[in-house]
Short mmCIF file of N, CA and C in Angstrom, two decimals:
data_model
loop_
_atom_site.label_atom_id
_atom_site.label_comp_id
_atom_site.label_asym_id
_atom_site.label_seq_id
_atom_site.Cartn_x
_atom_site.Cartn_y
_atom_site.Cartn_z
N PRO Y 1 -11.73 37.89 32.82
CA PRO Y 1 -13.08 37.73 32.20
C PRO Y 1 -13.46 36.26 32.14
N GLU Y 2 -14.60 35.95 32.70
CA GLU Y 2 -15.05 34.55 32.74
C GLU Y 2 -15.73 34.18 31.43
N VAL Y 3 -15.30 33.08 30.85
CA VAL Y 3 -15.90 32.60 29.58
C VAL Y 3 -17.17 31.86 29.95
N PRO Y 4 -18.30 32.29 29.40
CA PRO Y 4 -19.55 31.59 29.73
C PRO Y 4 -19.53 30.17 29.18
N ALA Y 5 -19.99 29.23 29.99
CA ALA Y 5 -20.02 27.83 29.56
C ALA Y 5 -21.01 27.66 28.42
N LEU Y 6 -20.60 26.90 27.42
CA LEU Y 6 -21.48 26.66 26.28
C LEU Y 6 -22.66 25.81 26.73
N PRO Y 7 -23.84 26.15 26.28
CA PRO Y 7 -25.00 25.35 26.68
C PRO Y 7 -24.91 23.94 26.11
N VAL Y 8 -25.14 22.95 26.93
CA VAL Y 8 -25.06 21.56 26.47
C VAL Y 8 -26.35 21.24 25.72
N VAL Y 9 -26.21 21.00 24.42
CA VAL Y 9 -27.39 20.69 23.60
C VAL Y 9 -27.45 19.18 23.45
N PRO Y 10 -28.50 18.55 23.96
CA PRO Y 10 -28.61 17.09 23.79
C PRO Y 10 -28.77 16.75 22.32
N PHE Y 11 -28.00 15.76 21.89
CA PHE Y 11 -28.04 15.37 20.47
C PHE Y 11 -29.34 14.63 20.20
N THR Y 12 -30.12 15.17 19.26
CA THR Y 12 -31.39 14.52 18.91
C THR Y 12 -31.37 14.14 17.44
N PHE Y 13 -31.89 12.95 17.17
CA PHE Y 13 -31.99 12.49 15.79
C PHE Y 13 -33.14 13.22 15.11
N PRO Y 14 -33.08 13.35 13.80
CA PRO Y 14 -34.23 13.95 13.11
C PRO Y 14 -35.49 13.12 13.39
N THR Y 15 -36.59 13.83 13.56
CA THR Y 15 -37.82 13.12 13.97
C THR Y 15 -38.26 12.18 12.87
N ASN Y 16 -38.22 10.89 13.18
CA ASN Y 16 -38.67 9.85 12.26
C ASN Y 16 -39.76 9.05 12.96
N THR Y 17 -40.56 8.37 12.17
CA THR Y 17 -41.60 7.56 12.78
C THR Y 17 -40.97 6.38 13.52
N ASN Y 18 -39.92 5.79 12.93
CA ASN Y 18 -39.24 4.69 13.62
C ASN Y 18 -37.89 5.19 14.12
N PRO Y 19 -37.43 4.69 15.26
CA PRO Y 19 -36.14 5.15 15.77
C PRO Y 19 -35.01 4.77 14.83
N PRO Y 20 -34.05 5.66 14.62
CA PRO Y 20 -32.96 5.35 13.68
C PRO Y 20 -32.10 4.21 14.19
N GLU Y 21 -31.74 3.34 13.28
CA GLU Y 21 -30.91 2.20 13.66
C GLU Y 21 -29.46 2.69 13.80
N PRO Y 22 -28.75 2.14 14.78
CA PRO Y 22 -27.34 2.51 14.88
C PRO Y 22 -26.59 2.02 13.64
N GLU Y 23 -25.64 2.82 13.20
CA GLU Y 23 -24.92 2.48 11.97
C GLU Y 23 -24.17 1.17 12.17
N VAL Y 24 -24.49 0.21 11.32
CA VAL Y 24 -23.87 -1.10 11.45
C VAL Y 24 -22.56 -1.11 10.68
N ILE Y 25 -21.48 -1.35 11.41
CA ILE Y 25 -20.18 -1.46 10.75
C ILE Y 25 -19.99 -2.93 10.41
N PRO Y 26 -19.94 -3.27 9.12
CA PRO Y 26 -19.83 -4.69 8.75
C PRO Y 26 -18.51 -5.28 9.23
N GLU Y 27 -18.58 -6.50 9.74
CA GLU Y 27 -17.35 -7.22 10.12
C GLU Y 27 -16.49 -7.32 8.87
N PRO Y 28 -15.23 -6.96 8.95
CA PRO Y 28 -14.41 -7.09 7.74
C PRO Y 28 -14.27 -8.56 7.37
N THR Y 29 -14.66 -8.87 6.16
CA THR Y 29 -14.56 -10.26 5.72
C THR Y 29 -13.09 -10.55 5.45
N ILE Y 30 -12.61 -11.64 6.00
CA ILE Y 30 -11.19 -11.95 5.87
C ILE Y 30 -10.96 -12.49 4.47
N ASP Y 31 -10.18 -11.71 3.72
CA ASP Y 31 -9.85 -12.06 2.34
C ASP Y 31 -8.52 -12.80 2.37
N THR Y 32 -8.52 -14.02 1.87
CA THR Y 32 -7.29 -14.82 1.95
C THR Y 32 -6.38 -14.58 0.75
N THR Y 33 -6.84 -13.82 -0.24
CA THR Y 33 -5.98 -13.55 -1.40
C THR Y 33 -4.86 -12.61 -0.98
N PRO Y 34 -3.72 -12.64 -1.67
CA PRO Y 34 -2.60 -11.78 -1.29
C PRO Y 34 -2.97 -10.31 -1.21
N THR Y 35 -3.77 -9.85 -2.17
CA THR Y 35 -4.15 -8.43 -2.16
C THR Y 35 -4.97 -8.13 -0.92
N GLY Y 36 -5.85 -9.04 -0.57
CA GLY Y 36 -6.66 -8.85 0.63
C GLY Y 36 -5.79 -8.83 1.87
N PHE Y 37 -4.80 -9.70 1.89
CA PHE Y 37 -3.88 -9.76 3.01
C PHE Y 37 -3.14 -8.45 3.16
N ILE Y 38 -2.68 -7.92 2.03
CA ILE Y 38 -1.96 -6.64 2.04
C ILE Y 38 -2.91 -5.54 2.51
N ALA Y 39 -4.10 -5.53 1.95
CA ALA Y 39 -5.07 -4.50 2.31
C ALA Y 39 -5.35 -4.55 3.81
N ARG Y 40 -5.47 -5.77 4.35
CA ARG Y 40 -5.75 -5.91 5.77
C ARG Y 40 -4.59 -5.37 6.60
N ASN Y 41 -3.38 -5.59 6.13
CA ASN Y 41 -2.21 -5.13 6.87
C ASN Y 41 -1.97 -3.64 6.66
N LEU Y 42 -2.56 -3.09 5.61
CA LEU Y 42 -2.32 -1.67 5.34
C LEU Y 42 -3.10 -0.77 6.28
N ASN Y 43 -4.26 -1.20 6.77
CA ASN Y 43 -4.97 -0.31 7.67
C ASN Y 43 -4.58 -0.61 9.10
N GLY Y 44 -4.49 0.45 9.89
CA GLY Y 44 -4.17 0.28 11.29
C GLY Y 44 -2.68 0.25 11.56
N ARG Y 45 -2.33 -0.53 12.57
CA ARG Y 45 -0.94 -0.51 13.05
C ARG Y 45 0.00 -1.21 12.10
N ASN Y 46 -0.51 -2.12 11.29
CA ASN Y 46 0.38 -2.93 10.46
C ASN Y 46 0.66 -2.30 9.11
N ILE Y 47 0.56 -0.96 9.03
CA ILE Y 47 0.76 -0.31 7.73
C ILE Y 47 2.16 -0.58 7.21
N GLY Y 48 3.14 -0.58 8.10
CA GLY Y 48 4.52 -0.85 7.69
C GLY Y 48 4.65 -2.24 7.13
N MET Y 49 4.01 -3.21 7.79
CA MET Y 49 4.08 -4.59 7.34
C MET Y 49 3.46 -4.71 5.96
N GLY Y 50 2.34 -4.03 5.74
CA GLY Y 50 1.68 -4.07 4.44
C GLY Y 50 2.58 -3.55 3.34
N ILE Y 51 3.22 -2.40 3.62
CA ILE Y 51 4.12 -1.81 2.63
C ILE Y 51 5.30 -2.75 2.40
N GLY Y 52 5.81 -3.31 3.49
CA GLY Y 52 6.92 -4.25 3.38
C GLY Y 52 6.57 -5.43 2.50
N LEU Y 53 5.34 -5.93 2.69
CA LEU Y 53 4.89 -7.06 1.87
C LEU Y 53 4.86 -6.69 0.40
N ILE Y 54 4.32 -5.49 0.11
CA ILE Y 54 4.23 -5.05 -1.29
C ILE Y 54 5.63 -4.99 -1.88
N ILE Y 55 6.55 -4.38 -1.12
CA ILE Y 55 7.93 -4.25 -1.61
C ILE Y 55 8.52 -5.65 -1.85
N LEU Y 56 8.28 -6.55 -0.90
CA LEU Y 56 8.80 -7.92 -1.03
C LEU Y 56 8.27 -8.57 -2.30
N ILE Y 57 6.95 -8.45 -2.51
CA ILE Y 57 6.32 -9.10 -3.67
C ILE Y 57 6.86 -8.50 -4.96
N VAL Y 58 6.90 -7.16 -5.03
CA VAL Y 58 7.38 -6.49 -6.25
C VAL Y 58 8.84 -6.86 -6.49
N GLY Y 59 9.64 -6.81 -5.42
CA GLY Y 59 11.05 -7.17 -5.55
C GLY Y 59 11.21 -8.60 -6.04
N GLY Y 60 10.40 -9.50 -5.47
CA GLY Y 60 10.46 -10.89 -5.89
C GLY Y 60 10.12 -11.04 -7.36
N LEU Y 61 9.09 -10.34 -7.80
CA LEU Y 61 8.69 -10.42 -9.21
C LEU Y 61 9.82 -9.95 -10.11
N ILE Y 62 10.43 -8.82 -9.76
CA ILE Y 62 11.52 -8.29 -10.59
C ILE Y 62 12.66 -9.29 -10.61
N PHE Y 63 12.99 -9.83 -9.42
CA PHE Y 63 14.11 -10.77 -9.30
C PHE Y 63 13.87 -11.99 -10.18
N PHE Y 64 12.66 -12.56 -10.08
CA PHE Y 64 12.38 -13.76 -10.86
C PHE Y 64 12.34 -13.47 -12.34
N LYS Y 65 11.84 -12.29 -12.71
CA LYS Y 65 11.80 -11.93 -14.13
C LYS Y 65 13.21 -11.86 -14.69
N SER Y 66 14.10 -11.19 -13.97
CA SER Y 66 15.46 -11.03 -14.47
C SER Y 66 16.17 -12.39 -14.48
N LYS Y 67 15.85 -13.25 -13.51
CA LYS Y 67 16.48 -14.57 -13.46
C LYS Y 67 15.95 -15.44 -14.59
N GLY Y 68 14.66 -15.27 -14.89
CA GLY Y 68 14.03 -16.12 -15.89
C GLY Y 68 14.43 -15.79 -17.31
N MET Y 69 15.05 -14.64 -17.54
CA MET Y 69 15.46 -14.26 -18.89
C MET Y 69 16.50 -15.23 -19.41
N ASN Y 70 16.48 -15.45 -20.73
CA ASN Y 70 17.51 -16.32 -21.27
C ASN Y 70 18.86 -15.61 -21.23
N LYS Y 71 19.91 -16.43 -21.18
CA LYS Y 71 21.23 -15.88 -20.87
C LYS Y 71 21.74 -14.96 -21.97
N LYS Y 72 21.36 -15.21 -23.22
CA LYS Y 72 21.83 -14.36 -24.32
C LYS Y 72 21.45 -12.90 -24.05
N LYS Y 73 20.18 -12.70 -23.70
CA LYS Y 73 19.72 -11.34 -23.43
C LYS Y 73 20.55 -10.71 -22.33
N GLY Y 74 20.78 -11.48 -21.25
CA GLY Y 74 21.53 -10.97 -20.11
C GLY Y 74 22.93 -10.54 -20.52
N LYS Y 75 23.59 -11.40 -21.33
CA LYS Y 75 24.96 -11.08 -21.76
C LYS Y 75 24.97 -9.83 -22.63
N LEU Y 76 24.00 -9.76 -23.54
CA LEU Y 76 23.91 -8.61 -24.42
C LEU Y 76 23.75 -7.34 -23.58
N LYS Y 77 22.88 -7.41 -22.59
CA LYS Y 77 22.62 -6.25 -21.75
C LYS Y 77 23.90 -5.82 -21.04
N SER Y 78 24.62 -6.78 -20.49
CA SER Y 78 25.83 -6.43 -19.74
C SER Y 78 26.87 -5.82 -20.69
N LYS Y 79 26.94 -6.34 -21.93
CA LYS Y 79 27.87 -5.77 -22.92
C LYS Y 79 27.51 -4.31 -23.18
N ILE Y 80 26.21 -4.06 -23.40
CA ILE Y 80 25.75 -2.71 -23.67
C ILE Y 80 26.09 -1.81 -22.49
N ASP Y 81 25.82 -2.31 -21.28
CA ASP Y 81 26.11 -1.53 -20.07
C ASP Y 81 27.59 -1.19 -20.00
N LYS Y 82 28.45 -2.17 -20.30
CA LYS Y 82 29.90 -1.94 -20.23
C LYS Y 82 30.30 -0.87 -21.24
N ASN Y 83 29.76 -0.98 -22.47
CA ASN Y 83 30.09 0.00 -23.50
C ASN Y 83 29.65 1.39 -23.06
N LEU Y 84 28.44 1.47 -22.52
CA LEU Y 84 27.93 2.76 -22.06
C LEU Y 84 28.84 3.31 -20.97
N PHE Y 85 29.26 2.42 -20.08
CA PHE Y 85 30.10 2.86 -18.96
C PHE Y 85 31.43 3.38 -19.50
N ARG Y 86 31.99 2.67 -20.49
CA ARG Y 86 33.26 3.12 -21.08
C ARG Y 86 33.11 4.49 -21.70
N LYS Y 87 32.03 4.65 -22.49
CA LYS Y 87 31.79 5.93 -23.15
C LYS Y 87 31.66 7.03 -22.10
N ASN Y 88 30.90 6.74 -21.04
CA ASN Y 88 30.70 7.75 -20.00
C ASN Y 88 32.02 8.08 -19.33
N ARG Y 89 32.84 7.05 -19.10
CA ARG Y 89 34.11 7.27 -18.41
C ARG Y 89 35.01 8.15 -19.27
N ASP Y 90 34.98 7.94 -20.59
CA ASP Y 90 35.80 8.74 -21.47
C ASP Y 90 35.35 10.20 -21.46
N SER Y 91 34.05 10.40 -21.32
CA SER Y 91 33.54 11.77 -21.40
C SER Y 91 33.64 12.50 -20.06
N TRP Y 92 34.05 11.80 -19.01
CA TRP Y 92 34.16 12.49 -17.70
C TRP Y 92 35.29 13.50 -17.74
#
C-alpha cells in the first residue's frame, strides 16, 4: 500500500500590515563575574567544565572555612569524633 505524500503547505505568517521581523536573538553579553562565567560554561558543550568549576569553588570555600577555624574548635571536634568512634566501635 502506497502512503500518499503529505501536501506541502507553505508556511505563512499571520496577515499583518507590516512584515513580521525575524526573531532577534540577542548576542549573549559576556559576564565577567564568576557566576556569569559558570553560567556561560554551563550551556552547550562546556557543561562539564561549568559543573567542575562549581565543585571547585564550593570545595575551595569549604576547605578555606575549615582551615580558617581556630585550632581549639578543630581539636574539640576531633576529640568528639574520636569519642563517637570509640562508642560506635564498642557497640559493633
